GROMACS .gro file of C-alpha atoms in nm:
model
  439
    1MET     CA    1   2.850   2.965   8.370
    2ASP     CA    2   3.057   2.710   8.529
    3GLY     CA    3   3.368   2.875   8.381
    4ARG     CA    4   3.533   2.821   8.082
    5LYS     CA    5   3.834   2.537   7.969
    6PRO     CA    6   4.156   2.596   8.122
    7THR     CA    7   4.422   2.712   7.866
    8SER     CA    8   4.748   2.551   7.843
    9LYS     CA    9   5.104   2.733   7.871
   10LYS     CA   10   5.104   2.698   7.489
   11THR     CA   11   4.811   2.844   7.387
   12ARG     CA   12   4.815   3.154   7.600
   13LYS     CA   13   5.034   3.368   7.747
   14SER     CA   14   5.059   3.464   8.071
   15SER     CA   15   4.984   3.770   8.224
   16TYR     CA   16   5.305   3.846   8.413
   17GLY     CA   17   5.500   4.070   8.241
   18SER     CA   18   5.173   4.314   8.091
   19SER     CA   19   5.159   4.663   8.187
   20ARG     CA   20   4.942   4.812   8.509
   21ARG     CA   21   4.737   4.957   8.248
   22SER     CA   22   4.635   4.622   8.059
   23ILE     CA   23   4.582   4.475   8.363
   24LEU     CA   24   4.377   4.747   8.517
   25LYS     CA   25   4.224   4.741   8.145
   26LYS     CA   26   4.143   4.318   8.144
   27THR     CA   27   3.993   4.422   8.495
   28PHE     CA   28   3.730   4.659   8.409
   29ILE     CA   29   3.603   4.404   8.106
   30GLN     CA   30   3.582   4.055   8.240
   31GLU     CA   31   3.310   3.889   8.231
   32GLN     CA   32   3.143   3.756   8.596
   33VAL     CA   33   3.241   3.386   8.688
   34THR     CA   34   2.899   3.238   8.819
   35PHE     CA   35   2.938   2.884   8.916
   36THR     CA   36   2.612   2.684   8.898
   37SER     CA   37   2.722   2.357   8.991
   38GLN     CA   38   2.654   2.193   9.303
   39LEU     CA   39   2.874   2.234   9.597
   40SER     CA   40   3.070   1.918   9.673
   41SER     CA   41   2.997   1.636   9.935
   42ASP     CA   42   3.383   1.655  10.057
   43PRO     CA   43   3.488   2.048   9.887
   44HIS     CA   44   3.809   2.153   9.871
   45VAL     CA   45   3.933   2.487   9.933
   46GLY     CA   46   4.269   2.669   9.754
   47ILE     CA   47   4.435   2.963   9.979
   48ILE     CA   48   4.675   3.112   9.789
   49GLY     CA   49   4.944   3.288  10.044
   50GLY     CA   50   5.050   3.182  10.317
   51GLY     CA   51   5.056   3.472  10.555
   52MET     CA   52   4.883   3.502  10.909
   53ALA     CA   53   4.577   3.526  10.748
   54GLY     CA   54   4.617   3.225  10.493
   55LEU     CA   55   4.718   2.987  10.773
   56LEU     CA   56   4.430   3.090  11.045
   57CYS     CA   57   4.166   3.077  10.738
   58ALA     CA   58   4.353   2.741  10.683
   59SER     CA   59   4.308   2.594  11.081
   60SER     CA   60   3.985   2.776  11.108
   61LEU     CA   61   3.821   2.570  10.829
   62GLU     CA   62   4.034   2.273  10.964
   63LYS     CA   63   3.794   2.360  11.272
   64ARG     CA   64   3.438   2.297  11.073
   65GLY     CA   65   3.603   2.002  10.900
   66VAL     CA   66   3.704   2.131  10.592
   67LYS     CA   67   3.955   2.046  10.401
   68SER     CA   68   4.262   2.306  10.240
   69THR     CA   69   4.588   2.402  10.028
   70VAL     CA   70   4.773   2.649  10.146
   71PHE     CA   71   4.995   2.755   9.821
   72ASP     CA   72   5.325   3.009   9.938
   73THR     CA   73   5.630   3.095   9.741
   74GLY     CA   74   5.852   3.077  10.083
   75ILE     CA   75   6.161   2.986  10.025
   76HIS     CA   76   6.264   2.968  10.386
   77GLY     CA   77   5.923   2.890  10.536
   78LEU     CA   78   5.615   3.028  10.566
   79GLY     CA   79   5.459   3.357  10.753
   80GLY     CA   80   5.454   3.608  10.443
   81ARG     CA   81   5.564   3.925  10.677
   82MET     CA   82   5.635   3.739  10.972
   83GLY     CA   83   5.977   3.689  10.815
   84THR     CA   84   6.276   3.599  11.007
   85ARG     CA   85   6.626   3.563  10.859
   86VAL     CA   86   6.972   3.362  10.961
   87ILE     CA   87   7.281   3.411  10.869
   88ASP     CA   88   7.530   3.120  10.974
   89PRO     CA   89   7.807   3.068  11.132
   90GLN     CA   90   7.720   3.320  11.391
   91PRO     CA   91   7.486   3.278  11.356
   92LEU     CA   92   7.262   3.623  11.334
   93ILE     CA   93   6.915   3.648  11.353
   94PHE     CA   94   6.668   3.934  11.233
   95ASP     CA   95   6.246   3.945  11.232
   96HIS     CA   96   6.302   4.154  10.944
   97ALA     CA   97   5.976   4.221  10.877
   98ALA     CA   98   5.684   4.225  11.211
   99GLN     CA   99   5.877   4.287  11.489
  100PHE     CA  100   5.581   4.202  11.732
  101PHE     CA  101   5.199   4.232  11.794
  102THR     CA  102   4.950   4.336  12.071
  103VAL     CA  103   4.635   4.208  12.133
  104SER     CA  104   4.280   4.384  12.192
  105ASP     CA  105   3.987   4.139  12.079
  106PRO     CA  106   3.911   3.891  12.311
  107ARG     CA  107   3.911   3.610  11.976
  108PHE     CA  108   4.257   3.676  11.941
  109SER     CA  109   4.347   3.666  12.267
  110GLU     CA  110   4.218   3.305  12.357
  111LEU     CA  111   4.430   3.255  12.046
  112VAL     CA  112   4.765   3.432  12.172
  113GLY     CA  113   4.660   3.220  12.501
  114ASP     CA  114   4.720   2.947  12.363
  115TRP     CA  115   4.988   2.979  12.136
  116LEU     CA  116   5.159   3.110  12.549
  117GLU     CA  117   5.083   2.783  12.704
  118LYS     CA  118   5.276   2.574  12.393
  119GLY     CA  119   5.597   2.793  12.427
  120LEU     CA  120   5.526   2.948  12.015
  121VAL     CA  121   5.536   3.325  12.186
  122ARG     CA  122   5.670   3.511  12.479
  123GLN     CA  123   5.622   3.832  12.585
  124TRP     CA  124   5.870   4.098  12.499
  125GLN     CA  125   5.950   4.261  12.847
  126GLY     CA  126   6.261   4.495  12.747
  127THR     CA  127   6.204   4.902  12.697
  128ILE     CA  128   6.010   5.036  12.400
  129GLY     CA  129   5.941   5.350  12.307
  130GLU     CA  130   5.949   5.650  12.107
  131LEU     CA  131   6.293   5.808  11.968
  132GLU     CA  132   6.310   6.153  11.927
  133VAL     CA  133   6.572   6.271  11.658
  134GLY     CA  134   6.872   6.415  11.860
  135GLY     CA  135   6.855   6.127  12.185
  136GLN     CA  136   6.559   6.168  12.383
  137PHE     CA  137   6.401   5.931  12.437
  138VAL     CA  138   6.078   5.869  12.599
  139PRO     CA  139   5.932   5.442  12.741
  140PHE     CA  140   5.593   5.343  12.668
  141PRO     CA  141   5.432   5.202  12.990
  142SER     CA  142   5.478   4.848  12.997
  143SER     CA  143   5.082   4.738  12.965
  144PRO     CA  144   5.026   4.692  12.730
  145PRO     CA  145   5.172   4.371  12.678
  146ARG     CA  146   5.403   4.303  12.363
  147TYR     CA  147   5.438   3.938  12.211
  148PHE     CA  148   5.704   3.791  11.972
  149GLY     CA  149   5.761   3.450  11.800
  150VAL     CA  150   6.030   3.270  12.067
  151ASN     CA  151   6.254   3.162  11.756
  152GLY     CA  152   6.193   3.463  11.582
  153MET     CA  153   5.845   3.556  11.408
  154ARG     CA  154   5.846   3.301  11.142
  155SER     CA  155   5.841   2.998  11.345
  156LEU     CA  156   5.554   3.079  11.472
  157ALA     CA  157   5.374   3.114  11.117
  158ASP     CA  158   5.546   2.781  11.067
  159SER     CA  159   5.364   2.618  11.395
  160ILE     CA  160   5.086   2.732  11.353
  161LEU     CA  161   4.940   2.422  11.083
  162SER     CA  162   5.185   2.202  11.291
  163GLN     CA  163   4.890   2.043  11.466
  164THR     CA  164   4.635   2.032  11.163
  165CYS     CA  165   4.600   1.698  10.907
  166MET     CA  166   4.311   1.836  10.679
  167VAL     CA  167   4.547   2.070  10.557
  168ASN     CA  168   4.824   2.042  10.274
  169VAL     CA  169   5.112   2.323  10.203
  170VAL     CA  170   5.267   2.345   9.896
  171ARG     CA  171   5.602   2.554   9.855
  172PRO     CA  172   5.768   2.737   9.700
  173CYS     CA  173   5.515   2.785   9.425
  174TRP     CA  174   5.390   3.100   9.280
  175ILE     CA  175   5.056   3.050   9.182
  176SER     CA  176   4.987   3.245   8.828
  177LYS     CA  177   4.629   3.165   8.698
  178LEU     CA  178   4.311   3.105   8.777
  179GLU     CA  179   4.068   2.908   8.550
  180PRO     CA  180   3.696   2.794   8.620
  181PHE     CA  181   3.625   2.522   8.414
  182ASN     CA  182   3.328   2.249   8.539
  183GLY     CA  183   3.241   2.448   8.836
  184MET     CA  184   3.569   2.408   9.002
  185TRP     CA  185   3.881   2.638   9.013
  186HIS     CA  186   4.190   2.507   8.862
  187LEU     CA  187   4.502   2.686   8.961
  188SER     CA  188   4.824   2.689   8.741
  189GLU     CA  189   5.203   2.767   8.800
  190ASN     CA  190   5.355   2.880   8.472
  191GLY     CA  191   5.182   2.612   8.263
  192LYS     CA  192   5.186   2.319   8.546
  193PRO     CA  193   4.855   2.193   8.708
  194CYS     CA  194   4.881   2.287   9.062
  195GLY     CA  195   4.545   2.094   9.121
  196GLN     CA  196   4.150   2.220   9.128
  197PHE     CA  197   3.907   2.350   9.382
  198ASP     CA  198   3.576   2.421   9.488
  199ILE     CA  199   3.647   2.783   9.690
  200ILE     CA  200   3.969   2.995   9.640
  201VAL     CA  201   4.083   3.204   9.851
  202ILE     CA  202   4.318   3.521   9.748
  203ALA     CA  203   4.575   3.556  10.092
  204HIS     CA  204   4.822   3.824   9.981
  205ASN     CA  205   4.799   4.137   9.809
  206GLY     CA  206   4.991   4.386   9.587
  207LYS     CA  207   5.081   4.355   9.209
  208CYS     CA  208   5.116   3.947   9.192
  209ALA     CA  209   4.775   3.982   9.363
  210ASN     CA  210   4.614   4.233   9.068
  211ARG     CA  211   4.766   4.075   8.815
  212LEU     CA  212   4.582   3.724   8.920
  213LEU     CA  213   4.296   3.867   8.931
  214ALA     CA  214   4.289   4.086   8.630
  215SER     CA  215   4.134   3.810   8.418
  216SER     CA  216   4.029   3.580   8.684
  217GLY     CA  217   3.606   3.628   8.619
  218LEU     CA  218   3.595   3.778   8.921
  219PRO     CA  219   3.525   4.197   8.880
  220LEU     CA  220   3.399   4.279   9.215
  221VAL     CA  221   3.671   4.071   9.377
  222ALA     CA  222   3.962   4.197   9.175
  223ARG     CA  223   3.877   4.588   9.183
  224GLN     CA  224   3.848   4.567   9.577
  225MET     CA  225   4.163   4.428   9.547
  226LYS     CA  226   4.276   4.707   9.326
  227THR     CA  227   4.187   4.955   9.521
  228LEU     CA  228   4.396   4.877   9.820
  229GLY     CA  229   4.709   5.120   9.853
  230LEU     CA  230   5.062   4.998   9.991
  231SER     CA  231   5.347   5.165  10.134
  232SER     CA  232   5.701   5.076  10.023
  233ILE     CA  233   5.924   5.043  10.303
  234TRP     CA  234   6.303   5.019  10.382
  235ALA     CA  235   6.471   4.741  10.596
  236LEU     CA  236   6.817   4.776  10.689
  237LEU     CA  237   6.929   4.426  10.902
  238ALA     CA  238   7.284   4.538  11.068
  239ALA     CA  239   7.487   4.342  11.334
  240PHE     CA  240   7.748   4.517  11.484
  241GLU     CA  241   8.022   4.410  11.750
  242ASP     CA  242   7.945   4.642  12.017
  243PRO     CA  243   7.626   4.758  12.160
  244LEU     CA  244   7.483   5.070  12.000
  245PRO     CA  245   7.531   5.407  12.231
  246ILE     CA  246   7.265   5.488  12.427
  247PRO     CA  247   7.177   5.883  12.464
  248THR     CA  248   7.317   6.006  12.756
  249GLY     CA  249   7.032   5.999  13.029
  250ALA     CA  250   6.847   5.854  12.826
  251THR     CA  251   6.672   5.448  12.966
  252SER     CA  252   6.820   5.161  12.807
  253PHE     CA  253   6.583   4.993  12.492
  254GLU     CA  254   6.526   4.714  12.284
  255GLY     CA  255   6.293   4.880  12.054
  256ALA     CA  256   6.172   5.226  11.935
  257PHE     CA  257   5.960   5.420  11.720
  258VAL     CA  258   6.165   5.702  11.549
  259LYS     CA  259   6.055   6.057  11.502
  260GLY     CA  260   6.164   6.336  11.314
  261VAL     CA  261   6.417   6.143  11.067
  262GLU     CA  262   6.283   6.048  10.708
  263SER     CA  263   6.534   5.725  10.617
  264LEU     CA  264   6.443   5.584  10.963
  265SER     CA  265   6.091   5.556  11.146
  266TRP     CA  266   6.189   5.191  11.366
  267MET     CA  267   6.504   5.060  11.530
  268GLY     CA  268   6.453   4.700  11.682
  269ASN     CA  269   6.743   4.452  11.894
  270ASN     CA  270   6.638   4.129  11.766
  271SER     CA  271   6.966   3.993  11.967
  272ALA     CA  272   6.822   4.136  12.302
  273LYS     CA  273   6.462   4.011  12.249
  274LEU     CA  274   6.500   3.706  12.067
  275LEU     CA  275   6.791   3.589  12.316
  276GLY     CA  276   6.740   3.792  12.612
  277SER     CA  277   7.069   3.743  12.836
  278LYS     CA  278   7.238   3.533  12.664
  279SER     CA  279   7.281   3.810  12.401
  280SER     CA  280   7.621   3.910  12.412
  281SER     CA  281   7.779   3.971  12.065
  282PRO     CA  282   7.683   4.026  11.785
  283HIS     CA  283   7.450   4.306  11.824
  284CYS     CA  284   7.144   4.236  11.547
  285TRP     CA  285   6.925   4.556  11.433
  286THR     CA  286   6.637   4.617  11.222
  287PHE     CA  287   6.603   4.902  11.103
  288PHE     CA  288   6.316   5.032  10.883
  289SER     CA  289   6.263   5.360  10.703
  290THR     CA  290   5.937   5.569  10.659
  291ALA     CA  291   5.713   5.523  10.365
  292ALA     CA  292   5.775   5.851  10.198
  293TYR     CA  293   6.145   5.793  10.233
  294GLY     CA  294   6.058   5.407  10.095
  295LYS     CA  295   5.835   5.571   9.801
  296ARG     CA  296   6.076   5.854   9.703
  297ASN     CA  297   6.348   5.530   9.707
  298LYS     CA  298   6.148   5.301   9.575
  299VAL     CA  299   6.330   5.012   9.305
  300PRO     CA  300   6.223   4.693   9.139
  301GLN     CA  301   6.228   4.463   9.504
  302GLU     CA  302   6.356   4.194   9.301
  303ASN     CA  303   6.642   4.341   9.153
  304ILE     CA  304   6.776   4.636   9.366
  305PRO     CA  305   7.093   4.820   9.176
  306THR     CA  306   7.403   4.797   9.393
  307ALA     CA  307   7.432   5.172   9.428
  308THR     CA  308   7.055   5.219   9.537
  309ALA     CA  309   7.061   4.951   9.825
  310GLU     CA  310   7.436   5.192   9.904
  311LYS     CA  311   7.246   5.489   9.902
  312VAL     CA  312   7.003   5.346  10.122
  313LYS     CA  313   7.228   5.175  10.371
  314THR     CA  314   7.375   5.511  10.418
  315ALA     CA  315   7.114   5.711  10.460
  316MET     CA  316   6.958   5.475  10.702
  317LEU     CA  317   7.249   5.449  10.933
  318GLU     CA  318   7.301   5.826  10.883
  319GLY     CA  319   6.896   5.837  10.989
  320VAL     CA  320   7.041   5.578  11.317
  321GLU     CA  321   7.302   5.857  11.412
  322ALA     CA  322   7.063   6.151  11.401
  323ALA     CA  323   6.790   5.963  11.629
  324LEU     CA  324   7.096   5.902  11.872
  325GLY     CA  325   7.226   6.210  11.881
  326LEU     CA  326   7.558   6.097  11.755
  327PRO     CA  327   7.859   6.312  11.611
  328LYS     CA  328   7.841   6.247  11.192
  329ASP     CA  329   8.005   5.925  11.095
  330SER     CA  330   8.106   5.865  11.473
  331LEU     CA  331   7.791   5.545  11.456
  332GLN     CA  332   8.030   5.210  11.424
  333GLN     CA  333   8.029   5.003  11.119
  334PRO     CA  334   7.850   4.679  11.051
  335PHE     CA  335   8.002   4.400  10.998
  336TYR     CA  336   7.708   4.274  10.840
  337SER     CA  337   7.446   4.483  10.667
  338ARG     CA  338   7.161   4.391  10.419
  339VAL     CA  339   6.907   4.631  10.265
  340GLN     CA  340   6.530   4.495  10.160
  341LEU     CA  341   6.252   4.654  10.033
  342TRP     CA  342   5.901   4.640  10.134
  343GLY     CA  343   5.736   4.756   9.785
  344ALA     CA  344   5.434   4.608   9.911
  345ALA     CA  345   5.448   4.655  10.274
  346LEU     CA  346   5.146   4.806  10.461
  347PRO     CA  347   4.805   4.904  10.338
  348THR     CA  348   4.746   5.270  10.364
  349ASN     CA  349   4.360   5.180  10.318
  350THR     CA  350   4.064   4.957  10.442
  351PRO     CA  351   3.726   4.847  10.428
  352GLY     CA  352   3.669   4.846  10.694
  353ILE     CA  353   3.535   4.449  10.678
  354PRO     CA  354   3.687   4.109  10.834
  355CYS     CA  355   3.701   3.983  10.515
  356ILE     CA  356   3.597   3.927  10.131
  357PHE     CA  357   3.348   3.708   9.983
  358ASP     CA  358   3.182   3.655   9.600
  359PRO     CA  359   2.968   3.347   9.635
  360HIS     CA  360   2.887   3.331   9.296
  361GLY     CA  361   3.261   3.356   9.187
  362ARG     CA  362   3.325   3.158   9.472
  363ALA     CA  363   3.589   3.325   9.542
  364GLY     CA  364   3.664   3.559   9.895
  365ILE     CA  365   3.975   3.766  10.038
  366CYS     CA  366   4.180   3.754  10.394
  367GLY     CA  367   4.429   4.024  10.518
  368ASP     CA  368   4.516   4.229  10.777
  369TRP     CA  369   4.426   4.549  10.515
  370LEU     CA  370   4.037   4.484  10.537
  371LEU     CA  371   4.047   4.545  10.950
  372GLY     CA  372   4.376   4.738  10.986
  373SER     CA  373   4.732   4.707  10.985
  374ASN     CA  374   4.868   4.445  11.194
  375LEU     CA  375   4.908   4.072  11.291
  376GLU     CA  376   4.559   4.055  11.504
  377SER     CA  377   4.370   4.207  11.223
  378ALA     CA  378   4.533   3.965  10.952
  379ALA     CA  379   4.399   3.691  11.235
  380LEU     CA  380   4.043   3.780  11.275
  381SER     CA  381   4.025   3.805  10.900
  382GLY     CA  382   4.137   3.409  10.818
  383MET     CA  383   3.915   3.324  11.081
  384ALA     CA  384   3.601   3.539  10.969
  385LEU     CA  385   3.630   3.402  10.607
  386ALA     CA  386   3.733   3.013  10.710
  387ASN     CA  387   3.353   3.057  10.943
  388HIS     CA  388   3.207   3.270  10.619
  389ILE     CA  389   3.314   3.014  10.367
  390ALA     CA  390   3.231   2.687  10.588
  391ASP     CA  391   2.853   2.851  10.629
  392TYR     CA  392   2.842   2.870  10.292
  393LEU     CA  393   2.942   2.572  10.221
  394GLN     CA  394   2.661   2.398  10.509
  395SER     CA  395   2.405   2.600  10.324
  396GLY     CA  396   2.484   2.406  10.032
  397GLY     CA  397   2.531   2.706   9.805
  398ALA     CA  398   2.177   2.765   9.776
  399ARG     CA  399   2.089   3.102   9.787
  400PRO     CA  400   2.445   3.267   9.720
  401GLU     CA  401   2.330   3.626   9.751
  402GLU     CA  402   2.302   3.556  10.156
  403PHE     CA  403   2.680   3.531  10.107
  404ALA     CA  404   2.801   3.833   9.914
  405LEU     CA  405   3.029   3.994  10.136
  406GLY     CA  406   3.252   4.296  10.112
  407LEU     CA  407   3.204   4.345   9.690
  408ASN     CA  408   3.100   4.699   9.768
  409ASN     CA  409   3.231   4.847  10.047
  410GLY     CA  410   3.393   5.165  10.048
  411PHE     CA  411   3.813   5.268  10.175
  412GLU     CA  412   3.885   5.467  10.433
  413THR     CA  413   4.261   5.624  10.522
  414LEU     CA  414   4.445   5.393  10.800
  415GLY     CA  415   4.600   5.582  11.087
  416GLY     CA  416   4.915   5.468  11.289
  417HIS     CA  417   5.247   5.439  11.305
  418ASP     CA  418   5.491   5.392  11.029
  419ILE     CA  419   5.539   5.045  11.066
  420GLY     CA  420   5.210   4.945  11.202
  421GLN     CA  421   4.842   5.018  11.397
  422PHE     CA  422   4.987   4.871  11.829
  423SER     CA  423   4.661   4.868  11.998
  424GLY     CA  424   4.758   5.097  12.326
  425LEU     CA  425   5.103   5.235  12.163
  426GLU     CA  426   4.955   5.511  11.981
  427SER     CA  427   5.217   5.749  11.880
  428SER     CA  428   5.199   6.091  12.096
  429THR     CA  429   5.153   6.283  11.766
  430GLU     CA  430   4.971   6.150  11.557
  431ALA     CA  431   5.104   6.026  11.208
  432ASN     CA  432   4.917   6.192  10.954
  433PRO     CA  433   4.754   5.934  10.643
  434ILE     CA  434   5.059   5.826  10.472
  435GLN     CA  435   5.198   5.712  10.752
  436ALA     CA  436   4.968   5.368  10.779
  437TYR     CA  437   5.132   5.099  10.814
  438THR     CA  438   5.175   4.755  11.008
  439ILE     CA  439   5.479   4.550  10.907
   0.00000   0.00000   0.00000
């Protein structure tokens, strides 16, 4: 079949607000959409999600001569977990999700080399290492290089599509329904039509993606997305008037993976990283909790109770004291602070494949979780799906079964630091299975 007639908001209630149980039930009973109509001579791909994977998918499709539209929920910009928050009037600047990335794959290395030439990224020369509870700091070697967006990670995301001419970006937009009809996918936001597309790409995950796929007619794709496990991690953004005290005898550092403190897994000095020698005051730090702490203190991230926010802030600042080996209540209080819960922060398992594609339903998935848990994995996944789609389109869709990819793969547990996998920066003590995430 080529799909059913799109339903209007008046005649069909949105699945938003449905319980998880009803979502799972819909996923299991939905029929597979099978498109039989001929592919367009000028195909248009709809990409839902403007993080690294979605952006690289769009730019790679353009290189193969395929146009696309990227839909993203970002109010302030693109990027997904490549988020940067700027607080005026100082201004204060925080990378409040991805902190940095490393490179191991030649294809990603070529891409990063291009970003370096264009001045989009820079190598993080500051010292990074492991900080044991009590103030024992062990620096990592300077190799492999660590990279970050020169004006924050979001600036890199916003720059990726700056030179494209076949990519349209729509934001903020929250696609709430996918409906197949007359050989095309019809996308809408709360009843408002957002266009029709030959192929769709899901480049985000979590409960919103599960809801979107629950009644889409893509049961195999929905099943794989639903198998994904995600951790929850709290972020605390804090600005201090004075530098944080360095443990006696320890090397001054700009970033540290924290060990032995449940409320804290990472602390990074944004001011030193982004501003370097130009940074004097204030001192802007990003702190991340462990996944175990995030899970135990999880609340609806869209509406964090004030009492919870205060409790988390207090616990994380106490964690900073413990990590640095400071006496209790001796840490200076930040003059600015904000807590944020990444409720679907990082993948805990993976099918270990570059992308997923359903040729009968003309739909695919890309994202870091398909390969690992870092920005490199996201980029490689986006590029892989783009090339797979382009090859499928080039074939004319005559042999769809040859292009099915990843629809039945099993999952394995991910390993790595609490905030992710960084090639060459493996922990001295192997993380347990629940600590398997890259922000």
